[in-house]
Coordinates of C-alpha atoms in Angstrom, one line a residue:
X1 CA -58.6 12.4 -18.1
X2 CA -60.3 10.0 -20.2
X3 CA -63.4 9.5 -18.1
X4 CA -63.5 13.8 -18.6
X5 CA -63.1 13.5 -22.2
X6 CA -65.9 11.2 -22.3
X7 CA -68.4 13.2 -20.1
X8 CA -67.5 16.1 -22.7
X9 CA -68.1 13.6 -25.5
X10 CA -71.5 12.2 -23.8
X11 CA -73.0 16.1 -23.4
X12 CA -72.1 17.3 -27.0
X13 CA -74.6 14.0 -27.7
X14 CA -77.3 15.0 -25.4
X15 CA -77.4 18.2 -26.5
X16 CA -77.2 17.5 -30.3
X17 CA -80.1 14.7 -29.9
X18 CA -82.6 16.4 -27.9
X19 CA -81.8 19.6 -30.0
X20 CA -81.1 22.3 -27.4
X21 CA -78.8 25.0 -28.1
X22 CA -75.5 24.7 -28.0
X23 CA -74.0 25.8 -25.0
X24 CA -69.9 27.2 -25.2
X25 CA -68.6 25.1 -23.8
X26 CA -70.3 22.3 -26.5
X27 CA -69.4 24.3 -29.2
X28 CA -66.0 25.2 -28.9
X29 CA -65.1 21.4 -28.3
X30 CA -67.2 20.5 -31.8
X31 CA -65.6 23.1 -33.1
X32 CA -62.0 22.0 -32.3
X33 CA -62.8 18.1 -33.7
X34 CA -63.6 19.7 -36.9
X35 CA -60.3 21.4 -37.2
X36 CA -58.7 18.2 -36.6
X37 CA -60.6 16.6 -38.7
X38 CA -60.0 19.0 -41.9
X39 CA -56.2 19.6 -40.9
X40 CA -56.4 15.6 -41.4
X41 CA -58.4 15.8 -44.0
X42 CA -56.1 18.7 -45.9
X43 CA -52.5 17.9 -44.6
X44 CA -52.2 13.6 -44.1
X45 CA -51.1 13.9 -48.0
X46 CA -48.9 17.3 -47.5
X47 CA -45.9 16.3 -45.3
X48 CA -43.7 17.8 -47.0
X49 CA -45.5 21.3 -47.4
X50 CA -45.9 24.2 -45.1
X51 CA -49.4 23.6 -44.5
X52 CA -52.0 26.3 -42.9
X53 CA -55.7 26.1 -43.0
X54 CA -58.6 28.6 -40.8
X55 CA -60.5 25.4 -39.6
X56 CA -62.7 28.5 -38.4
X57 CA -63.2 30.6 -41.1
X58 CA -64.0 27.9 -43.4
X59 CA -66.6 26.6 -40.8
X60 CA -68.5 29.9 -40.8
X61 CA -68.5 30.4 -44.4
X62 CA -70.2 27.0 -45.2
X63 CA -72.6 27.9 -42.1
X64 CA -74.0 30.8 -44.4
X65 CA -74.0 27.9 -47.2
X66 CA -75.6 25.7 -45.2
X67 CA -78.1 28.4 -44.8
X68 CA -78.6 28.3 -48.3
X69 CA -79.0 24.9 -48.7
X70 CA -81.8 22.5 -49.1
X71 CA -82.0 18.6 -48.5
X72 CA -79.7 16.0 -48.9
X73 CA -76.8 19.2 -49.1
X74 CA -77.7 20.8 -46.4
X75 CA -77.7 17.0 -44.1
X76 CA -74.2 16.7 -45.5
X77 CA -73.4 20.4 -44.7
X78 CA -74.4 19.9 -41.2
X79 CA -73.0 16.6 -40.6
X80 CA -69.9 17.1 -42.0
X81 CA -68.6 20.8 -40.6
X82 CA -70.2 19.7 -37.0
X83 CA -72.6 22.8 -36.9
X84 CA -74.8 21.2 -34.5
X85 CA -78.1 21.8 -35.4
X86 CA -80.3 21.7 -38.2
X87 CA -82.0 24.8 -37.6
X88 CA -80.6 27.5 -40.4
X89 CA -81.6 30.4 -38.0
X90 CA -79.8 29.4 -35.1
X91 CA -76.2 28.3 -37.3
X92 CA -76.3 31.7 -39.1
X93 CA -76.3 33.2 -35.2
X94 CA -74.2 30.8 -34.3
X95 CA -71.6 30.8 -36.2
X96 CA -72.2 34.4 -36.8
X97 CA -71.3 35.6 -33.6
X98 CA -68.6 33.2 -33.6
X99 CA -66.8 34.8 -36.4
X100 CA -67.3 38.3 -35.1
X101 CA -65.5 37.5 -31.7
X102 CA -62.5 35.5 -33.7
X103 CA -62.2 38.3 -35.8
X104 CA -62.4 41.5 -33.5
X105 CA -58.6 41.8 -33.5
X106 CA -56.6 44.1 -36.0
X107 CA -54.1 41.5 -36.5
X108 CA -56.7 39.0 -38.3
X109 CA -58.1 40.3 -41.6
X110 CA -60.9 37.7 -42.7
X111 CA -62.5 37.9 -46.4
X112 CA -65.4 35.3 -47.5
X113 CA -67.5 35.9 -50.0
X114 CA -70.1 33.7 -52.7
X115 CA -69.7 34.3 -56.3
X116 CA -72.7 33.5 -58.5
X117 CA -73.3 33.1 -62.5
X118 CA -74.2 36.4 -63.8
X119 CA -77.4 35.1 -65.5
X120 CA -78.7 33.6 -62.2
X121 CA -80.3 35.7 -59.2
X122 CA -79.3 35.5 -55.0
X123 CA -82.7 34.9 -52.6
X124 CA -83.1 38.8 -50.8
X125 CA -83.0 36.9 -47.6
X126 CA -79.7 34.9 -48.5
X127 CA -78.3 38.1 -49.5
X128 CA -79.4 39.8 -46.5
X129 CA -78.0 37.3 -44.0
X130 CA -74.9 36.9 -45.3
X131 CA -74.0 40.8 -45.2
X132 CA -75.3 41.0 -41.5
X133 CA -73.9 37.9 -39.5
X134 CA -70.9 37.3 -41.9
X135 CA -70.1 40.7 -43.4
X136 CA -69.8 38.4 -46.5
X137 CA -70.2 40.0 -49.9
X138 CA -72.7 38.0 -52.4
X139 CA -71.8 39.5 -55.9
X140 CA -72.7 38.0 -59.4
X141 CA -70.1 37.4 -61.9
X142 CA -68.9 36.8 -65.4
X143 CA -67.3 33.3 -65.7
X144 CA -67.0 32.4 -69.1
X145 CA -64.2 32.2 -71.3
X146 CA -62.3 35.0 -72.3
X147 CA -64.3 37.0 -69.7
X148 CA -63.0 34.0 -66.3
X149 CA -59.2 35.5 -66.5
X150 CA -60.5 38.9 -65.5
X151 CA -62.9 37.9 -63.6
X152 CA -60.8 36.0 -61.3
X153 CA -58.4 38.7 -61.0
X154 CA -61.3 40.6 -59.6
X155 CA -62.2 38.1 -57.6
X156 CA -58.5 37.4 -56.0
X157 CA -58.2 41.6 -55.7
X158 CA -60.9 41.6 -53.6
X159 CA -59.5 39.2 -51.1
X160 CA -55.9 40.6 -51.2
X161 CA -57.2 44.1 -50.5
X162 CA -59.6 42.5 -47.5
X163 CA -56.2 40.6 -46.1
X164 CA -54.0 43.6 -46.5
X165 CA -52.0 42.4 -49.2
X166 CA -51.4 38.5 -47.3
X167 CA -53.7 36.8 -49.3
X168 CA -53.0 36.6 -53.4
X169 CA -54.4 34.2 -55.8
X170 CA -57.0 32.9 -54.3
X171 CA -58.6 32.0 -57.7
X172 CA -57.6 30.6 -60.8
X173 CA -59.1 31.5 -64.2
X174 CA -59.6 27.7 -65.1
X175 CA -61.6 26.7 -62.4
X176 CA -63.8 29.4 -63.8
X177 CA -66.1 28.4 -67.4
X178 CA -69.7 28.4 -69.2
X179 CA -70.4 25.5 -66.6
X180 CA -69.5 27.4 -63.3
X181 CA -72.5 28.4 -61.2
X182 CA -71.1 29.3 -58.3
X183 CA -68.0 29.9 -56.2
X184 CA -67.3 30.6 -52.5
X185 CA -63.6 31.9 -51.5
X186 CA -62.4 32.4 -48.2
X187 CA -59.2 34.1 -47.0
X188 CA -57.5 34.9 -43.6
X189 CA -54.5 36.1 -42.4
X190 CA -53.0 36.7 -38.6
X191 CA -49.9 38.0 -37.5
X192 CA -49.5 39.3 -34.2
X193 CA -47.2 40.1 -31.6
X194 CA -46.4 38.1 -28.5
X195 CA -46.8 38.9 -24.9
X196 CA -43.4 37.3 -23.9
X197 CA -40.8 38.6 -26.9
X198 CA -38.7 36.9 -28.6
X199 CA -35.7 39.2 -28.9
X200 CA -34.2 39.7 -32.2
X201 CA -30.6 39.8 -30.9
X202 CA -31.0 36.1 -30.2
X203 CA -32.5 34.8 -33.4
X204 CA -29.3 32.5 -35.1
X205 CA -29.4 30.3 -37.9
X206 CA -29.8 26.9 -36.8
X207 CA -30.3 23.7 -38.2
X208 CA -33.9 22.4 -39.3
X209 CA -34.2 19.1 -40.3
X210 CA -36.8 17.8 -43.2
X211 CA -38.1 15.0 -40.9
X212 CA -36.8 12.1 -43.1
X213 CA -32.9 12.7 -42.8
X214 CA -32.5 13.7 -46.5
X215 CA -31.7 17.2 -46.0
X216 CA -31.4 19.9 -43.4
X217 CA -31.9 23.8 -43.9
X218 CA -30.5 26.8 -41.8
X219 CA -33.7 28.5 -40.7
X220 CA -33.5 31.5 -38.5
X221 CA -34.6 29.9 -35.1
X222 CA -35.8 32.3 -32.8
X223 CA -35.2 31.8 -28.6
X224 CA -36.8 32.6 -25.2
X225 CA -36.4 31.7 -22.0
X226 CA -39.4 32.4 -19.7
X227 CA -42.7 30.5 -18.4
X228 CA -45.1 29.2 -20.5
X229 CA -47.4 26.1 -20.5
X230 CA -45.6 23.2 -21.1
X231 CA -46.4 19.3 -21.2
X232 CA -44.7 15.5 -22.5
X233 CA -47.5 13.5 -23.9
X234 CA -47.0 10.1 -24.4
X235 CA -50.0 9.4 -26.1
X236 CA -49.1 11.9 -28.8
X237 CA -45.2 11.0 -29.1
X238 CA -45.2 14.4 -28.8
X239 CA -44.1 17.8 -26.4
X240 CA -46.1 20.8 -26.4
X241 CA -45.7 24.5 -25.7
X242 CA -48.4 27.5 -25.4
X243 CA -46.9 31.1 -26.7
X244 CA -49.5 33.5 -25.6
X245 CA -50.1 36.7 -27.8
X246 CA -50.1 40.4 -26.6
X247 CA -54.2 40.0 -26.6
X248 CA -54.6 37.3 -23.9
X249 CA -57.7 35.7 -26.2
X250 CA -54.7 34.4 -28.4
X251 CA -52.5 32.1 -28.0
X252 CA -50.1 29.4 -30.3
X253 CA -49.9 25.9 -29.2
X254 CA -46.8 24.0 -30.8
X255 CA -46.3 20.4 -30.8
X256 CA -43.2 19.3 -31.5
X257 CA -43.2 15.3 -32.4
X258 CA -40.7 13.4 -30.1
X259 CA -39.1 11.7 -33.3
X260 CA -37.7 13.9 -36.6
X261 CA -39.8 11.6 -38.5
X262 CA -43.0 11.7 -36.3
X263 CA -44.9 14.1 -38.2
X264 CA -47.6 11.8 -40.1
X265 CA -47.8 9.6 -36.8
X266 CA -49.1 13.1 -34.9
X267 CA -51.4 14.7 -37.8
X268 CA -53.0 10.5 -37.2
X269 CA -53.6 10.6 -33.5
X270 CA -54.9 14.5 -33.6
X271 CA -57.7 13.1 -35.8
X272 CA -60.9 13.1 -33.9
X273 CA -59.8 14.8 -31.1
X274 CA -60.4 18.3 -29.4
X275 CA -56.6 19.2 -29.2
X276 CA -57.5 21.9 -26.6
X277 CA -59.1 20.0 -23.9
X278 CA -56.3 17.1 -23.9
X279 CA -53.4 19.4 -23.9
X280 CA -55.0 21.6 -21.0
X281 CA -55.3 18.5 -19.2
X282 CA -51.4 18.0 -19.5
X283 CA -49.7 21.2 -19.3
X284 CA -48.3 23.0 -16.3
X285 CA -46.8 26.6 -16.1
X286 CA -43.1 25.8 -15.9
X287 CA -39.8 27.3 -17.0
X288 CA -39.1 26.4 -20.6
X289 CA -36.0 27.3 -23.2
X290 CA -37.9 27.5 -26.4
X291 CA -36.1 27.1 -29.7
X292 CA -39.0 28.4 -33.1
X293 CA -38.2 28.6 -36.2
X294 CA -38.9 31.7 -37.6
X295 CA -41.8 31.4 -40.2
X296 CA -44.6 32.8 -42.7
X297 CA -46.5 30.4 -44.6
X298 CA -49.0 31.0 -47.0
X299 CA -51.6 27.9 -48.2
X300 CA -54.4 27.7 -50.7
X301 CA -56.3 24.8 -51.7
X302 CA -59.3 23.9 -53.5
X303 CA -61.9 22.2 -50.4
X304 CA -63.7 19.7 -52.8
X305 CA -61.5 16.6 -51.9
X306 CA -61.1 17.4 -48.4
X307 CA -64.5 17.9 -48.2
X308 CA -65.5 14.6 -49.6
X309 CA -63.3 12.9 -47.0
X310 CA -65.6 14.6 -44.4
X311 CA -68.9 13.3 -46.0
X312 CA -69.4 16.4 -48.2
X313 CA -70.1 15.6 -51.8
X314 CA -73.5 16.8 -53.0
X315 CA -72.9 20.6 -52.9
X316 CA -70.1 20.1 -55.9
X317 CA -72.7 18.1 -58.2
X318 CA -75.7 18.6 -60.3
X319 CA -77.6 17.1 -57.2
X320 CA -76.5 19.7 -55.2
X321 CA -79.8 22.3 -54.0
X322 CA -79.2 25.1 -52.8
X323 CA -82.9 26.4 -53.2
X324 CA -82.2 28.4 -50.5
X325 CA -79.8 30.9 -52.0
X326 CA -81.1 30.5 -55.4
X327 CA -84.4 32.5 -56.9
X328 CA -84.9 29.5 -59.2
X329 CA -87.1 26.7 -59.9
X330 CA -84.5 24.2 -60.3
X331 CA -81.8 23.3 -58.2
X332 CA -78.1 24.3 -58.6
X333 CA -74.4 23.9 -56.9
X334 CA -71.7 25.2 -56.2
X335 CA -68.3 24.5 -58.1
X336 CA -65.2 25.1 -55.7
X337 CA -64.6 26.2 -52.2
X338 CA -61.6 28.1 -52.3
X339 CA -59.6 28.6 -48.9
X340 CA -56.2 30.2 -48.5
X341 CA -54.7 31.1 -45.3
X342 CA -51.8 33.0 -44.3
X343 CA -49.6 33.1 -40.9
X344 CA -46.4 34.9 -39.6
X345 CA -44.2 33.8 -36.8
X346 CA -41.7 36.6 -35.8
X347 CA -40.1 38.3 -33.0
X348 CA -42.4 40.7 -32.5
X349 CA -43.8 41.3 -28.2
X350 CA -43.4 43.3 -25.3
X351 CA -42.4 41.8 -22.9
X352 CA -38.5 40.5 -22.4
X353 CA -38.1 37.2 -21.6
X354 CA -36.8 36.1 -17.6
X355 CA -33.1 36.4 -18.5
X356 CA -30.5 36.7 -21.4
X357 CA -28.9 33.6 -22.8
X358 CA -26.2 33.9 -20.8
X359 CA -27.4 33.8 -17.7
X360 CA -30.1 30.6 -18.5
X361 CA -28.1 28.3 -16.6
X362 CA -29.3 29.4 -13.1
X363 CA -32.7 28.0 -13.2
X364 CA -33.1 24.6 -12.5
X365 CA -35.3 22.0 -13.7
X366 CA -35.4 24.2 -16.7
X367 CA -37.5 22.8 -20.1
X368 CA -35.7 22.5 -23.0
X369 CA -38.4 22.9 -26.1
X370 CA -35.9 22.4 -29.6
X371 CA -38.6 22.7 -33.1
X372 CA -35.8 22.0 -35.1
X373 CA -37.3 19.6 -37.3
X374 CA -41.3 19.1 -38.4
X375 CA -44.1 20.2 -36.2
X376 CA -48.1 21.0 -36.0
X377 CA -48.8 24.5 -34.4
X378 CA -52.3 26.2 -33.5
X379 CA -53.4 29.6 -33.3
X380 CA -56.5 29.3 -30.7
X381 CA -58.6 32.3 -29.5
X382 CA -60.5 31.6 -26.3
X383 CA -61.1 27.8 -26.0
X384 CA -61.3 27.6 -29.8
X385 CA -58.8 26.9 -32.9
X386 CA -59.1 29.5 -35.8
X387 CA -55.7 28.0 -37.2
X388 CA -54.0 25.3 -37.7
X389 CA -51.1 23.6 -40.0
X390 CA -47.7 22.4 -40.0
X391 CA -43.7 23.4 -40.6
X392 CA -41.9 20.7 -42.3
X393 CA -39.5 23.0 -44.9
X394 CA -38.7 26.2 -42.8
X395 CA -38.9 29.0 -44.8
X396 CA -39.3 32.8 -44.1
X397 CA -40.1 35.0 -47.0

């Protein structure tokens, strides 16, 4: 497996060096080290939040930044989301297309959009871009005190009528005032219903532990019994389960640390690495008792510190160009990146799982997979992550 991983690792390289395009394969494993690499980035400091970031939607909408972006920005842009080329043109396609596909499902609802100051103008190109390959809406906007409260009620509105009502506050007056040039926000929701159900008569409250043996909540816990992808990985501490979606492009991965405590330990080792490709390489079809906590969790944060771990500092400073977007003769920035995502985890499916709890003892060799205390899932569409996060405080609201 390693000497695969490598190989992978060795034609990303090529290709990024001799600057060819991209080919899927390529860019669905870059894309999958970035999500790592923000989840790390966002959640090594939240382990005792229900974390969930887009990894996805976040990459596409700095793509259009990037495509805005001039210099020293747009090298740290690039570099730091992994878009792979320094050609604007092709990342706009790129990533473009990328969010079109992600997003073709009614259970996603995806809302990104740059907000500028009123008395400064968008490039007709920027603008132009932005509304083709991103359906992104470029507005100007008044940001200064008393006039920032209603304009980031507007602003949040917009994304919770975009989200269907899933994502609220997105924005907070006082990260708007005389100084704010610009602000991007970016929103997503999913919520979608299995291919293998979950049947409601068989959710029961069950124990969930916090992961440091200082308290323990009754969470509904929802169960199946059918085949799925499982695998043991003993370089992650860690077990791992794939829950495919009613639309076969979708599907959850859920890795469930070996110890209660083992949630920082995992969030560590996943850094850096394409969580697809190594659990693939590890998990088999098999017969498998799974135990989920029934969940929604909702998660906004401000990207400028995550961002900065990732090399990604210039865009939020008065060196920041973004000539690009701009109709100016002097550079300017962009204050905030504002990212909230949303994801619920219900009964909802089709089809009924092998047997009824009753009945589970007749299959042998039978996986038992228990999330009963802190654990990292991922939503993945094809071969690439849109979502990704962490349960360590089951609640459902």
């Amino acid at each position: 497996m390693k000497s695969l991983w490598l190989l992978v690792i060795l034609a990303v390289f090529s290709e990024l060096s001799q600057g060819k395009v991209l080919s899927n394969t390529v860019q669905s494993v870059t894309r999958n080290i970035l999500a790592a690499d923000l989840y790390n980035a966002v959640a090594s400091d939240k382990l005792t939040e229900n974390v969930v970031i887009s990894p996805a939607a976040v990459q596409a909408s700095l793509a259009l930044a990037y495509y805005g972006a001039k210099g020293k920005t747009a090298t740290e842009l690039e570099n730091g989301l992994r878009l792979g080329s320094n050609d604007p043109e092709d990342v706009v396609r790129r990533f473009g297309e990328f969010q079109q596909s992600f997003t073709r499902d009614n259970y996603i609802r995806l809302s990104n959009q740059i907000y500028i100051n009123e008395n400064l103008e968008f490039k007709g190109k920027f603008k132009e871009v932005a509304q083709r390959n991103f359906d992104s809406n470029i507005e100007k906007a008044d940001f200064h005190p008393p006039y920032n409260k209603r304009t980031a009620e507007r602003i949040s509105k917009a994304v919770e009528t975009k989200t269907n009502g899933k994502i609220t506050d997105i924005l907070k007056p006082q990260q708007l005032d005389d100084l704010t040039e610009a602000v991007i926000v970016n929103g997503m929701s999913f919520s979608a219903p299995w291919q293998k159900v979950f049947r409601a008569d068989k959710t029961t409250k069950r124990d969930f532990s916090d992961g440091n043996g200082r308290q323990t909540y009754k969470v509904d816990t929802m169960w199946s019994l059918n085949n799925y992808k499982y695998g043991e990985f003993s370089n992650l501490d860690a077990t791992a389960v794939e829950l495919p979606y009613q639309n076969a492009d979708y599907s959850m991965l859920v890795i469930l640390p070996n110890r209660s405590n083992g949630l920082r330990g995992l969030i560590q080792n996943l850094s850096g690495k394409n969580l697809v490709t190594l659990l693939d390489a590890g998990m088999t079809s098999q017969k498998v008792e799974v135990y989920l906590p029934k969940f929604s969790v909702s998660f906004g944060i401000n990207l400028q510190e995550p961002f900065r771990k990732l090399g990604i500092t210039t865009m939020f400073t008065r060196d920041g160009d973004f000539g690009n977007m701009y109709r100016m003769f002097v550079s300017h920035y962009i204050n905030s990146v504002n990212h909230k995502a949303y994801v619920e985890v219900i009964e909802d499916g089709n089809e009924q799982p092998l047997e009824s709890g009753g009945l589970k003892n007749v299959f042998s060799r039978t996986k038992k997979f228990d999330a009963n205390h802190p654990f990292v899932f991922a939503i993945k569409h094809k071969d690439s992550i849109i979502l990704m996060g962490h349960i360590a405080n089951n609640v459902y609201a």
